[in-house]
Coordinates of C-alpha atoms in Angstrom, one line a residue:
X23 CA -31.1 46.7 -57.5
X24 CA -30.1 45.5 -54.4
X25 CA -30.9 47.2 -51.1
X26 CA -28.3 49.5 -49.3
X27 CA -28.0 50.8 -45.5
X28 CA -27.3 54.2 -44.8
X29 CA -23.4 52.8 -42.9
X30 CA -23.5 50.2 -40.7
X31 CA -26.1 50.6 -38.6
X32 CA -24.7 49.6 -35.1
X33 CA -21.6 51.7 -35.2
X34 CA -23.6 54.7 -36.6
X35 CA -26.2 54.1 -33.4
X36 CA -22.5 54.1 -31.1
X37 CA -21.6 57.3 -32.9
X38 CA -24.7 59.1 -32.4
X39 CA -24.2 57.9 -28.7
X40 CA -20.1 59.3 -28.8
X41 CA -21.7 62.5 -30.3
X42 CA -24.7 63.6 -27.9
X43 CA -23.4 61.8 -24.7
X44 CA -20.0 61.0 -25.0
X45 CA -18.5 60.5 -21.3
X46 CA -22.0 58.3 -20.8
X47 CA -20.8 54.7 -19.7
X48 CA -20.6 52.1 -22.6
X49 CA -19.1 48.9 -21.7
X50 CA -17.6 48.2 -17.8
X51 CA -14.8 45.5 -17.8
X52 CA -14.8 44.2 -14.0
X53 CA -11.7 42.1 -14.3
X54 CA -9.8 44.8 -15.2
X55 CA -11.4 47.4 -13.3
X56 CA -11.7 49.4 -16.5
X57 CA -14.8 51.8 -17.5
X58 CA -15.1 53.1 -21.4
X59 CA -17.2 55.8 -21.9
X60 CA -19.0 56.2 -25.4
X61 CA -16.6 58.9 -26.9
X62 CA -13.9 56.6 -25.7
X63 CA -15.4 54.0 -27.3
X64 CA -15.8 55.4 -30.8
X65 CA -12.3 56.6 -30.9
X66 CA -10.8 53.0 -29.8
X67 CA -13.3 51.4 -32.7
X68 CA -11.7 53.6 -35.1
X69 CA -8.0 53.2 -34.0
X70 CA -8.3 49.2 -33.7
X71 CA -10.3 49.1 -37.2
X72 CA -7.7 51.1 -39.0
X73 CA -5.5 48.5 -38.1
X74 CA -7.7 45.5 -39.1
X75 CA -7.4 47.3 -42.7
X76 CA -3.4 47.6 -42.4
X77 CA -3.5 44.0 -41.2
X78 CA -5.1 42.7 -44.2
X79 CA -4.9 45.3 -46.7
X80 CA -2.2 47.5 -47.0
X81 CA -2.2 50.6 -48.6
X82 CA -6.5 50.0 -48.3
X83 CA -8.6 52.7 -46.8
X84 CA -11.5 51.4 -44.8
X85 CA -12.8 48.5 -46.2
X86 CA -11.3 44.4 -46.3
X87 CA -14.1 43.3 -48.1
X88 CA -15.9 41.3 -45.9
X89 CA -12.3 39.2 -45.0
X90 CA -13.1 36.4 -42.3
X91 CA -11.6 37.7 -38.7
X92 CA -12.1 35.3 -35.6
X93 CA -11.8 37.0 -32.2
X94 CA -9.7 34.8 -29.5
X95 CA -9.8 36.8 -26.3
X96 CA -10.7 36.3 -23.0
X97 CA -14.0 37.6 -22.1
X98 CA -13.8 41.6 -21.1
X99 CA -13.7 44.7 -23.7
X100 CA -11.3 43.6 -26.3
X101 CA -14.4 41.4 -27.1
X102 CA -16.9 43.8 -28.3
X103 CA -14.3 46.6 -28.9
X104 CA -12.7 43.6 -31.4
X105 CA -16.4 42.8 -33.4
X106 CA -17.0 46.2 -33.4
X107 CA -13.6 47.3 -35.6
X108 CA -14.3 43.9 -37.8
X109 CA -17.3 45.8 -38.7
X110 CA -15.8 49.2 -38.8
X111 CA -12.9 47.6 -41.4
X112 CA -15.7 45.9 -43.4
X113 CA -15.0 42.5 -42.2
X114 CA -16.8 39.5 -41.1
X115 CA -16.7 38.4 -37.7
X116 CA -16.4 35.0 -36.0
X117 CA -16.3 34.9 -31.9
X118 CA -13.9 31.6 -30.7
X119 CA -14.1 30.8 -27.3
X120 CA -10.8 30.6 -26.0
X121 CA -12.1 27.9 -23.3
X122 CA -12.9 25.4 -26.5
X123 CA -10.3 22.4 -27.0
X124 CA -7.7 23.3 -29.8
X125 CA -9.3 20.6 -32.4
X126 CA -12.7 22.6 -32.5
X127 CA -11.2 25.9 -32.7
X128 CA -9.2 24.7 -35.6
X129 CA -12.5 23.8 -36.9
X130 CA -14.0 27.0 -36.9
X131 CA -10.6 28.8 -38.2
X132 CA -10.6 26.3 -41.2
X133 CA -14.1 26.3 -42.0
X134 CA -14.6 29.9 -41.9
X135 CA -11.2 30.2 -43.9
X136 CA -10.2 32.9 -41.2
X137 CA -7.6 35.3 -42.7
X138 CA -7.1 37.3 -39.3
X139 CA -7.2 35.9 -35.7
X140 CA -7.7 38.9 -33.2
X141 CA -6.6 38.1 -29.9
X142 CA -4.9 39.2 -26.7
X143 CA -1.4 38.3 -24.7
X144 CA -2.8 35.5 -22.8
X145 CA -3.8 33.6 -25.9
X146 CA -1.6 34.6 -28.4
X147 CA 0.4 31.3 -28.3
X148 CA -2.8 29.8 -28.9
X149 CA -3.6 32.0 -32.0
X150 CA -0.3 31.3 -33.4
X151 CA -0.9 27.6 -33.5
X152 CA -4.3 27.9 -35.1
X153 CA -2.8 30.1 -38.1
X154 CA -0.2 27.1 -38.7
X155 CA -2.7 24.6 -39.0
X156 CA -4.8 25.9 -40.8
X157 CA -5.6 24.2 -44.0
X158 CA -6.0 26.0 -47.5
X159 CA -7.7 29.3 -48.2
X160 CA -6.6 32.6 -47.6
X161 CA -3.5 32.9 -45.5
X162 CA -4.2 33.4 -41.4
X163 CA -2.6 36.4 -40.1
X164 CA -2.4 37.3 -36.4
X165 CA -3.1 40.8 -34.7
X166 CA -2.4 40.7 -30.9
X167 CA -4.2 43.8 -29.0
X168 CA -4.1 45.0 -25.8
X169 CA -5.7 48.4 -25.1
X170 CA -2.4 50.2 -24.8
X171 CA -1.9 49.1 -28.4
X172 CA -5.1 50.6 -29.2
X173 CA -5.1 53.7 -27.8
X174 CA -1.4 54.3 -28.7
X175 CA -2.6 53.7 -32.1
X176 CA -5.3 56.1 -32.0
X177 CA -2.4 58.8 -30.9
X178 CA -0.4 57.9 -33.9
X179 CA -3.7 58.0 -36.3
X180 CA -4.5 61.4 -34.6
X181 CA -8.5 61.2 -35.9
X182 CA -9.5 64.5 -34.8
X183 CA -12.9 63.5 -34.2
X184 CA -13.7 59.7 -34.3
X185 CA -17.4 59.7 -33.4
X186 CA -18.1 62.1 -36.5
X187 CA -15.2 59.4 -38.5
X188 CA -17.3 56.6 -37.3
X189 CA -20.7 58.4 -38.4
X190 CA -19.7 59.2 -41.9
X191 CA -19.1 55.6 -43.2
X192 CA -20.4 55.1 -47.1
X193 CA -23.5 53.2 -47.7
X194 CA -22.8 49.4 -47.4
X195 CA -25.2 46.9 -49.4
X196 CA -28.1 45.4 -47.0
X197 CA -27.3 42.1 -47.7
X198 CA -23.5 42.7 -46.3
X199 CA -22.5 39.7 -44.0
X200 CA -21.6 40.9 -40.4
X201 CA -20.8 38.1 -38.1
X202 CA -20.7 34.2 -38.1
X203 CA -21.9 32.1 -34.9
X204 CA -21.7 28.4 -35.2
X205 CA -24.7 26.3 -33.9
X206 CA -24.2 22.3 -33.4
X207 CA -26.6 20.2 -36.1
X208 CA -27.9 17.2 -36.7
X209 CA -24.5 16.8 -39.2
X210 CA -22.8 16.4 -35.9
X211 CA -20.3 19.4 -36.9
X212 CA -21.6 22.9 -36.6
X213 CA -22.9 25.0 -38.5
X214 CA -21.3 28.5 -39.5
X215 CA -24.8 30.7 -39.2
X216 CA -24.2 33.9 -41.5
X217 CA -26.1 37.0 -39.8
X218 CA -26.4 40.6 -41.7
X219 CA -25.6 43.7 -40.7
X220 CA -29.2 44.6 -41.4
X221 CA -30.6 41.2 -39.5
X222 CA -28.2 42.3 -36.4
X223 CA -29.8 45.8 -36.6
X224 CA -33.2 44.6 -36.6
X225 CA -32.2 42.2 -33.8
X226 CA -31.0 44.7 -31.2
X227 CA -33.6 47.4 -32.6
X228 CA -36.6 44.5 -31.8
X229 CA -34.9 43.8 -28.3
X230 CA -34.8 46.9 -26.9
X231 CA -38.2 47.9 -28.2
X232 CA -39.6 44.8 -26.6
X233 CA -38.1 45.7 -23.3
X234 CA -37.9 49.0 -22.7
X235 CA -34.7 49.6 -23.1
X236 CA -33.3 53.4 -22.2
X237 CA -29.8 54.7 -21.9
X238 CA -30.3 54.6 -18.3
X239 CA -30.3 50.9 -18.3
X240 CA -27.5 49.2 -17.0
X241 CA -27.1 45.1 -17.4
X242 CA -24.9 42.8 -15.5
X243 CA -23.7 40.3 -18.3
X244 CA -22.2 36.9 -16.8
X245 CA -23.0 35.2 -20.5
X246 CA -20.4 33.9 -23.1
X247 CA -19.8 35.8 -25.8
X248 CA -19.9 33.5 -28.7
X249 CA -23.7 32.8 -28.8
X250 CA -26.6 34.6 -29.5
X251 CA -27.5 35.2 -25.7
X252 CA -24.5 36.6 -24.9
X253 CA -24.1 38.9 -28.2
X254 CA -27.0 39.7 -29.7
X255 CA -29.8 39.5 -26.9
X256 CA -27.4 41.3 -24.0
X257 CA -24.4 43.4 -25.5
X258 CA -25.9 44.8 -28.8
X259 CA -29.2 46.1 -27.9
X260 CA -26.9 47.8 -24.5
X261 CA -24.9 49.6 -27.3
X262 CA -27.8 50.6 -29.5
X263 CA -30.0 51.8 -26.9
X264 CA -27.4 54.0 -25.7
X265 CA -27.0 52.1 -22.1
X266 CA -24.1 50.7 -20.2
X267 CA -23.1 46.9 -20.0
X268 CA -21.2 45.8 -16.8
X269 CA -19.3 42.8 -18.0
X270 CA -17.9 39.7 -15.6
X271 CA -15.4 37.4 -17.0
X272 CA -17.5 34.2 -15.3
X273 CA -20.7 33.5 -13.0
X274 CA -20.2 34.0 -9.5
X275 CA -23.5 33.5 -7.5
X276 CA -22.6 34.8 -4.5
X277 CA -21.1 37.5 -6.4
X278 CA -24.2 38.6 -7.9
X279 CA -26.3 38.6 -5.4
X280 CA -23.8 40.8 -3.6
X281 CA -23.5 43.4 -6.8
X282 CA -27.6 43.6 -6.5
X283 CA -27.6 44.4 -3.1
X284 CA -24.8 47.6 -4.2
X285 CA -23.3 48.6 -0.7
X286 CA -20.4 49.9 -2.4
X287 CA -22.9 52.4 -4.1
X288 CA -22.2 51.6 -7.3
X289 CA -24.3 52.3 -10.5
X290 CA -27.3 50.0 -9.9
X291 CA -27.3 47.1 -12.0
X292 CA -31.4 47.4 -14.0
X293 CA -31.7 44.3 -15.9
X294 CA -30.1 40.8 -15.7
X295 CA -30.3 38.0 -18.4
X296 CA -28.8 34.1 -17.8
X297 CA -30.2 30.7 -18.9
X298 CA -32.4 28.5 -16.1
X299 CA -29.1 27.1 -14.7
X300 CA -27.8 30.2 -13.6
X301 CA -30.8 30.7 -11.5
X302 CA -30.7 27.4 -10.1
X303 CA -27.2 28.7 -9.0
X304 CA -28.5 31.9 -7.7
X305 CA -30.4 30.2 -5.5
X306 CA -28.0 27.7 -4.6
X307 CA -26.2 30.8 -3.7
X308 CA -28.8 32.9 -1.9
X309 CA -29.6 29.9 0.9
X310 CA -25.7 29.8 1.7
X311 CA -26.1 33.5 2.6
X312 CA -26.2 34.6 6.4
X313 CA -30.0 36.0 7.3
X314 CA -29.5 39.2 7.4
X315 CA -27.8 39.3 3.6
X316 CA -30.7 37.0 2.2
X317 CA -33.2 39.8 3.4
X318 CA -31.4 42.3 1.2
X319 CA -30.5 40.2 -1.6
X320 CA -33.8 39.5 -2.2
X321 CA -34.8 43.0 -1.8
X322 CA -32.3 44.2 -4.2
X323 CA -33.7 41.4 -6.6
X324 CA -36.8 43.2 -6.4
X325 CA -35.7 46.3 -7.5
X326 CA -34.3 45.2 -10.9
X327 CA -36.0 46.4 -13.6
X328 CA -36.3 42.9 -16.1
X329 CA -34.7 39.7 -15.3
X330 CA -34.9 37.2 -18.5
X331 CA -34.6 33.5 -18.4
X332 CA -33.5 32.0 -22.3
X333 CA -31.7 29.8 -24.4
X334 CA -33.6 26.7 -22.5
X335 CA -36.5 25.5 -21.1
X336 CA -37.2 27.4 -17.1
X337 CA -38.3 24.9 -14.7
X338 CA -41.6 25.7 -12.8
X339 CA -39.7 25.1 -9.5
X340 CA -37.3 27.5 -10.1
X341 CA -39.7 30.5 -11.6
X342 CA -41.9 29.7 -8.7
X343 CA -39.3 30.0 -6.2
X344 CA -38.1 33.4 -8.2
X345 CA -41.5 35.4 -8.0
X346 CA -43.0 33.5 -4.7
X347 CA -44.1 37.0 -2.4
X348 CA -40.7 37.1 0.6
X349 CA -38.8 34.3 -1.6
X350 CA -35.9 34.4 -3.2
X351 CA -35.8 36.8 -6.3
X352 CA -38.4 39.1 -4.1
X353 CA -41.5 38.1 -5.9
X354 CA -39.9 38.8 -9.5
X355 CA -41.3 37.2 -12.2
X356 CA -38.9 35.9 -14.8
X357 CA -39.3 37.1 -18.3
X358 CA -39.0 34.2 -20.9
X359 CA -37.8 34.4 -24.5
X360 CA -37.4 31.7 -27.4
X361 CA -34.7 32.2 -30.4
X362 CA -32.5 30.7 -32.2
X363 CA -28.9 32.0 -33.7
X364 CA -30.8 31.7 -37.2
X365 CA -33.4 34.0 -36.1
X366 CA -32.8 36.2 -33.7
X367 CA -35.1 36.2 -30.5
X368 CA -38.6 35.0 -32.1
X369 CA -40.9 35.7 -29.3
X370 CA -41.1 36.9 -25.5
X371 CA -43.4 36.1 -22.9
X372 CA -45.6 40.1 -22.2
X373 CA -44.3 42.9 -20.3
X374 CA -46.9 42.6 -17.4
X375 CA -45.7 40.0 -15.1
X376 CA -49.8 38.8 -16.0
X377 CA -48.6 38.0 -19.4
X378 CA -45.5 35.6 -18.1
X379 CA -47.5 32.8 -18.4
X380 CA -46.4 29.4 -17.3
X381 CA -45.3 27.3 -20.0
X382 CA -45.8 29.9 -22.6
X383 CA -42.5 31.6 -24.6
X384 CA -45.3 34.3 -25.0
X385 CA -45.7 36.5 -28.4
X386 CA -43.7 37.5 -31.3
X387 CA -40.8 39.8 -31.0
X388 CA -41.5 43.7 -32.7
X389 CA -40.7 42.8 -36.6
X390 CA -40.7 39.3 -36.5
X391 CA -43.7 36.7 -38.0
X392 CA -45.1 32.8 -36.5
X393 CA -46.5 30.6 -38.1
X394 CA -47.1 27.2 -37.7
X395 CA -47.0 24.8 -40.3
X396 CA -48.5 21.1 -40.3
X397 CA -45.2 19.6 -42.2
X398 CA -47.3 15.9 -42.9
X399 CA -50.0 18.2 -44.6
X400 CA -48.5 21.0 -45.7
X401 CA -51.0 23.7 -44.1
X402 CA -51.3 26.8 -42.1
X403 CA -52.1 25.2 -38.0
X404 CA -54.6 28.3 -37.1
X405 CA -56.5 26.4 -34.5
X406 CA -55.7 26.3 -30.7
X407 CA -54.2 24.0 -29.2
X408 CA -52.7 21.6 -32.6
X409 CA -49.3 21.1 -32.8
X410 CA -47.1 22.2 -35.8
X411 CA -43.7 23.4 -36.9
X412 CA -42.6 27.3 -35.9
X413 CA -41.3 29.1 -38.8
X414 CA -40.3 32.4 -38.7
X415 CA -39.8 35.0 -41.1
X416 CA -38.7 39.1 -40.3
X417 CA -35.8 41.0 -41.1
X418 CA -33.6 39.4 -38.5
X419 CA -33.5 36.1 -40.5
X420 CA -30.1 34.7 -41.4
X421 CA -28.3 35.1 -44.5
X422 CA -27.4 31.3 -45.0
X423 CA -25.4 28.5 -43.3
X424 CA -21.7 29.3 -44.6
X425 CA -20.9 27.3 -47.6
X426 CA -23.7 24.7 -46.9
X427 CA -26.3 26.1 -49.8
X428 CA -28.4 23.0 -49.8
X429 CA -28.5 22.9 -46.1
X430 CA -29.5 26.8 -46.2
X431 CA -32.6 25.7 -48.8
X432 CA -33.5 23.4 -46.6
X433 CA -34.2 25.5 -43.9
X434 CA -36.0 28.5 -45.6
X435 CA -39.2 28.2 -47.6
X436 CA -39.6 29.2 -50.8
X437 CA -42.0 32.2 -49.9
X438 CA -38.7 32.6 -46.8
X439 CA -39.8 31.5 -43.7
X440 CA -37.5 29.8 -41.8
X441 CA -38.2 26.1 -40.6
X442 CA -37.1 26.3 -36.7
X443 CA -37.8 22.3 -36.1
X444 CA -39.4 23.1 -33.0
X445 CA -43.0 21.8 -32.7
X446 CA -45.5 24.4 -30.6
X447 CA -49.0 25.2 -30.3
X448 CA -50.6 28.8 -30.3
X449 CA -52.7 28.3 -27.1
X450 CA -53.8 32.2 -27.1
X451 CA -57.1 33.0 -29.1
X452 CA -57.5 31.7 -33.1
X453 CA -58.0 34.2 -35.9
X454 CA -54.5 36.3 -35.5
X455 CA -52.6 34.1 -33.7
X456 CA -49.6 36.3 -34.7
X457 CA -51.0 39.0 -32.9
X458 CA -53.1 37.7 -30.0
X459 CA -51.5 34.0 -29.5
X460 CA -49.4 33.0 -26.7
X461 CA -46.8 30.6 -28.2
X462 CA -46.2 27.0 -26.3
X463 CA -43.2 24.8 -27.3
X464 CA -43.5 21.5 -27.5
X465 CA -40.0 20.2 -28.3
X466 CA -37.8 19.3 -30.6
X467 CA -39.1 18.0 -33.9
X468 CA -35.1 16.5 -33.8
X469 CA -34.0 14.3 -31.4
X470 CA -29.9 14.8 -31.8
X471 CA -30.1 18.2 -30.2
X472 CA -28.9 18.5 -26.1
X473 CA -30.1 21.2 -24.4
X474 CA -28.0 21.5 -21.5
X475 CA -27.7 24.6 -19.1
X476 CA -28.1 27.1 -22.2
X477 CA -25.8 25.5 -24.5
X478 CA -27.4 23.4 -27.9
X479 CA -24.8 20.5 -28.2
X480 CA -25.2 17.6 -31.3
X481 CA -25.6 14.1 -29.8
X482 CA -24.0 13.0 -33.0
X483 CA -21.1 15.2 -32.7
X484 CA -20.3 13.1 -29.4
X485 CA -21.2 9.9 -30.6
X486 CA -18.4 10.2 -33.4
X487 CA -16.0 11.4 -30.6
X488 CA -16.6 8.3 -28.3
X489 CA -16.2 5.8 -31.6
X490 CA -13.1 6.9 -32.2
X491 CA -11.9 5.5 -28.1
X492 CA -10.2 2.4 -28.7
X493 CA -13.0 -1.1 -28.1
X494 CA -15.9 1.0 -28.5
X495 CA -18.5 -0.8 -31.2
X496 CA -21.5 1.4 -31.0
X497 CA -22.7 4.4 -29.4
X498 CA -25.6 6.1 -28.6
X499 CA -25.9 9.8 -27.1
X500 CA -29.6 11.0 -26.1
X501 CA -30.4 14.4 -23.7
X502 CA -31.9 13.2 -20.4
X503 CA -34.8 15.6 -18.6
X504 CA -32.8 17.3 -15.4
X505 CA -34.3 19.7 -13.3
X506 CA -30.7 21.5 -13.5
X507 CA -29.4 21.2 -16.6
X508 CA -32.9 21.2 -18.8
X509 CA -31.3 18.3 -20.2
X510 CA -27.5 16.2 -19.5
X511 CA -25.9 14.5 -21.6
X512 CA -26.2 10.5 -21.4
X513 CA -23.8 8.1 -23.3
X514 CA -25.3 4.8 -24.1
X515 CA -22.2 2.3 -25.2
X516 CA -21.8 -1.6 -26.7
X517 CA -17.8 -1.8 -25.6
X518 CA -15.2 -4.9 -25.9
X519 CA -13.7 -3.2 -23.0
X520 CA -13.7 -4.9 -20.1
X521 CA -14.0 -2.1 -17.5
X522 CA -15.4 1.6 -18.1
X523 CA -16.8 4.3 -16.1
X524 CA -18.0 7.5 -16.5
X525 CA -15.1 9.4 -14.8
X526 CA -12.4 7.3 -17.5
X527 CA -14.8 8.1 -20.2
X528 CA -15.3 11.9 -20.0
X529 CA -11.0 11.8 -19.4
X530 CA -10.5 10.2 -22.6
X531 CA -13.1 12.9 -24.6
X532 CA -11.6 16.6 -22.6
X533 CA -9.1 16.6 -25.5
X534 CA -11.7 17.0 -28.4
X535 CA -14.5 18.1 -26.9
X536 CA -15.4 21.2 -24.5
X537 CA -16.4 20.4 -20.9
X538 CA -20.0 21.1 -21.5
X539 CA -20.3 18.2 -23.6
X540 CA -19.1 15.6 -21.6
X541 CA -21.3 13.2 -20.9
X542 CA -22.9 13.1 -17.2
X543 CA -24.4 9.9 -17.4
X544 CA -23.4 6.3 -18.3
X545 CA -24.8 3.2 -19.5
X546 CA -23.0 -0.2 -20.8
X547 CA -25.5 -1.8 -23.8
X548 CA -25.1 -5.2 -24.9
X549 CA -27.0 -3.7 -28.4
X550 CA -28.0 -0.4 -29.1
X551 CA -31.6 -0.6 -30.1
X552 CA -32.6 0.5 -33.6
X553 CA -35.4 0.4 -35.7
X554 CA -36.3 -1.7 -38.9
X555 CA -34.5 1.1 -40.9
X556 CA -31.2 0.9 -38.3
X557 CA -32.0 4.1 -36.6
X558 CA -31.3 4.2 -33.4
X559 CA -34.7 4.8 -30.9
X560 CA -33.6 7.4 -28.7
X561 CA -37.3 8.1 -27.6
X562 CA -36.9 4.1 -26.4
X563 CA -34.0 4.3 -24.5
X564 CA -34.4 7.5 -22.5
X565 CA -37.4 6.4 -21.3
X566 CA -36.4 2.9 -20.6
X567 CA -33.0 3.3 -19.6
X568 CA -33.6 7.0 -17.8
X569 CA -36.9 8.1 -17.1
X570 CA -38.8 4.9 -15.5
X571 CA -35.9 4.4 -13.6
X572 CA -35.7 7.2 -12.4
X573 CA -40.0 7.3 -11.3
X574 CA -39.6 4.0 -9.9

C-alpha cells in the first residue's frame, strides 16, 4: 500500500502556527508596506484556495487533483500566499518569473500543461497571452488576485475558523506531487523537477534543524522566488518553524546594509541568505558608505545570527573580507551550503564558525545520505582525498523529471540514490565519511552547465539561440572562471558576418532569452575546435582562449 501523510504537512505546520500564535508575524511584504500575521495568513490560504477549486472544478470541494497551476506575480505575498492555496486546493505548483522573456514562459506553461495561471494586475496582460498560446492539453484558465479579492472572498466564504479549516485537511498519499521548479540541462531546454509534498516537508524540516531555526527568527529575503534558494532554503523552513520572513521585491545593497543597522527600530532582521554575488555587492556597497555608517554597518553585520552563502561557489576573497576581525561583515563567517532543486540542500558547512572550512560545502544535511561513487569502476570512494561522483539519497529526493521517465532513470540508481554529476572528495576522516567527512567539490562532471551569480544556465540552450541569428555557422558557449560571477557566460562564434560585437550580439538574443544569460564575453573563431568524435573541447578553449590570456 502506498504511504499516506497525515494533510499536507506545510499548511498543517502554518495552522498549528495560526492556532497557538496567531497575530505572530508570518510573511512582511516591503513594497507594499503590508505585514500578515499567521492567523491572517491561514484565513487568506483558505479564501484564495477555495477559489483555486471554483476556478478549476466547479461544484468540487477541496481538492483539483493535482491540476498544474503556474504563479505569475511579482515578487511580494501573493507569491507564497498563491503556492500555499495551490497546495491547499490539491494542486501542483509551478513558480514563472514574470521578468523571463515571453517564449520561455510559454515554455514552461506548455510543458507543464498548465490549466490555471495565478497572477496579479500588473501581469495579467501577460497571463492572458500565455493561455492563448498555449498548445494542447488541458485548457489554461486565468485567476487574477489582488489581496482585496482575497480577503473579500474570505468574507463571502465566512470560514468561521480557518486555522482549525486548514488543520483538518484528509490524509493525502506521500507520494502526492507539490510543486515543479525547472532546472536548465545538458538537453539545452529545462527540466520540469517534480518535488513532493513529503520531499518539501523533509526539506524545510532538515533546514531549520540544521540552523537553528526558532520562531523568533526573522530573515531578510532579497532571492527570486522560482528556485530552490529562494523557496525551499529561505521561505519554507521561515513558515514551518513558525518565524517571520521580511520579503524585498529586488537587491538593494545599500539598502541592506541600512535595514541591518535598524535605526528605524524595526524588528531585527536574524538571518540573511544570498548567493556569492550578492556579497560581492554588499561590499561594493559598504565602501561607498560615509565612515561613520560603515562602522555600524558592520557592527549590525555582526549581530546577525547566520548569514549563508549558496547556490555557487564563494570566493576566498570575498569570505575573507566577510569574517576579517574590524572588516566588513564584522568578523562573520559565512555559512556555506551545497543542493541542487533535485535534492534539496545536501550538505552544510558546521554550526561553529571552526567548522566553516575553506573550500569545504561541510557535512550532510539532518536526513539526507553522501556517497561517492567511482562511475569508471563502479565502487563505493571511502578513502580521503579520491575523487568521485556525489549521490544522494533521503527523503527530500525528487519525485522525477516531468514527463522525461528515461531521463528520471538516468538520474536515480536502482537501490535510489541520486547521481548529482558533481565530482567531490570527502577530505574529513575515512570509515563514516557520512558522519565525520567534510565534503569538497570538485566541479562539474558536465561541462554545459554555467554557473553564474546563483543561477545554473545550459550552454547548449544558448548555443541553439545564437544559431538561429542570421550568418552564424557554429557556436560554442563555455562558463569562464570570474571572481564576480563564479562563472560568465562566453560565446565562442564561426560567423559569415562581417562585423559583430558583443553589445549587437546580446541585442539580438534579449527577446528569447533572460538577461542573465546573455553572454558577457566574445570571441570570433575561424573553427570551433572539436574532437575526433565532433565534440566540441570546451576544456580547450577556456583555457586557451580565456584563462592564459587572462595570466599573461
Amino acid at each position: 500500500m502506498a504511504s499516506q501523510l497525515s494533510s499536507y504537512p506545510l499548511l498543517a505546520r502554518i495552522a498549528a502556527h495560526a492556532q497557538t500564535s496567531p497575530a505572530s508575524p508570518a510573511i512582511t511584504d516591503v513594497p507594499a508596506s503590508l505585514e500578515v500575521s499567521y492567523g491572517a495568513l491561514a484565513s487568506d490560504v483558505v479564501s484564495l484556495g477555495g477559489a483555486i477549486v471554483r476556478a478549476l472544478v466547479p461544484g468540487a470541494e477541496n481538492d483539483v487533483g493535482e491540476a498544474r497551476v503556474a504563479v505569475l506575480c511579482d515578487k511580494g505575498y501573493l507569491v507564497p500566499l498563491a503556492l500555499l492555496s495551490t497546495w491547499a486546493a490539491g494542486g501542483f505548483a509551478i513558480p514563472v518569473l514574470p521578468a523571463l522573456p515571453v517564449p520561455e514562459q510559454a515554455y514552461l506553461v506548455n510543458n507543464g500543461d498548465v490549466a490555471l495561471i495565478i497572477t496579479d494586475g500588473k501581469n495579467r496582460a501577460r497571463a492572458d497571452e500565455l493561455a492563448r498560446v498555449k498548445e494542447g492539453g488541458v485548457p489554461c484558465a486565468v485567476l487574477e488576485i489582488s489581496l482585496e479579492s482575497v480577503r473579500e472572498g474570505a468574507s463571502a466564504d465566512a470560514v468561521p475558523d480557518p486555522a482549525a479549516h486548514l488543520a483538518s485537511r484528509p490524509p493525502i498519499a506521500g507520494d502526492r506531487r507539490a510543486m515543479m521548479l525547472y532546472t536548465s540541462g545538458t538537453t539545452g531546454r529545462p527540466k520540469g523537477v517534480v518535488t513532493r509534498h513529503s520531499a518539501l516537508a523533509a526539506q524545510a524540516e532538515s533546514v531549520v534543524t540544521a540552523w537553528r531555526w526558532t520562531s523568533a527568527d526573522n530573515l531578510l529575503h532579497v532571492l527570486p522566488l522560482n528556485h530552490l534558494h529562494g523557496i525551499v532554503v529561505a521561505l519554507l523552513p521561515t513558515l514551518w518553524a513558525g518565524a517571520a520572513v521580511e520579503m524585498w521585491e529586488r537587491f538593494d545593497g545599500a539598502k541592506v546594509w541600512l535595514r541591518w543597522i535598524n535605526a528605524e527600530g524595526k524588528r531585527p532582521i536574524s538571518m540573511f541568505f544570498a548567493v556569492p554575488t550578492v556579497y560581492t555587492r554588499l561590499i561594493e556597497a559598504h565602501e561607498k558608505l560615509d565612515a561613520d555608517t560603515r562602522a555600524a554597518a558592520s557592527r549590525a553585520s555582526a549581530t546577525l545570527r547566520l548569514q549563508v552563502s549558496g547556490s555557487a561557489p564563494l570566493p576566498e576573497s570575498v569570505k575573507a573580507a566577510w569574517e576579517k576581525e574590524g572588516g566588513v561583515g564584522g568578523g562573520q563567517v559565512l555559512l556555506e551550503r551545497y543542493g541542487m532543486t533535485e535534492t534539496g540542500l545536501i550538505a552544510t558547512t558546521g554550526w561553529e564558525n571552526e567548522k566553516r572550512v575553506k573550500g569545504c560545502v561541510g557535512f550532510p544535511m539532518p536526513s539526507v545520505s553522501i556517497r561517492l561513487w567511482d562511475t569508471e569502476s563502479n565502487v563505493l570512494v571511502s578513502a580521503r582525498d579520491t575523487p568521485g561522483e556525489v549521490q544522494v539519497s533521503g527523503p527530500g529526493i525528487m519525485r522525477e523529471y516531468w514527463r522525461l521517465p528515461e531521463a528520471t532513470a538516468k538520474e536515480i540508481t536502482p537501490d535510489g540514490w541520486f547521481k548529482t554529476g558533481d565530482v567531490a572528495v570527502w577530505s574529513g576522516a575515512q570509515g563514516a565519511p557520512e558522519a565525520e567527512g567534510m565534503l569538497r567539490i570538485l566541479g562539474r562532471s558536465s561541462q554545459d552547465i554555467i554557473k553564474s551569480g546563483g543561477e545554473k544556465i545550459s550552454a547548449i540552450e544558448i548555443e541553439r539561440a545564437i544559431l538561429e541569428l542570421e550568418g552564424m555557422k557554429d557556436a560554442a558557449v563555455v562558463g569562464v572562471p570570474d571572481d564576480v560571477w563564479g562563472q560568465v557566460v562566453a560565446a565562442c562564434i564561426v560567423t559569415t558576418r562581417s562585423e559583430l560585437s558583443l553589445a549587437s550580439l546580446r541585442d539580438e538574443l534579449r527577446a528569447e532569452l533572460a538577461a542573465f544569460k546573455l553572454p558577457r564575453k566574445l570571441k570570433v573563431f575561424d573553427t570551433i575546435p572539436r574532437n575526433a568524435m565532433g565534440k566540441i573541447q570546451k576544456k580547450i578553449i577556456v583555457q586557451n582562449e580565456f584563462v592564459a590570456p587572462a595570466a599573461a
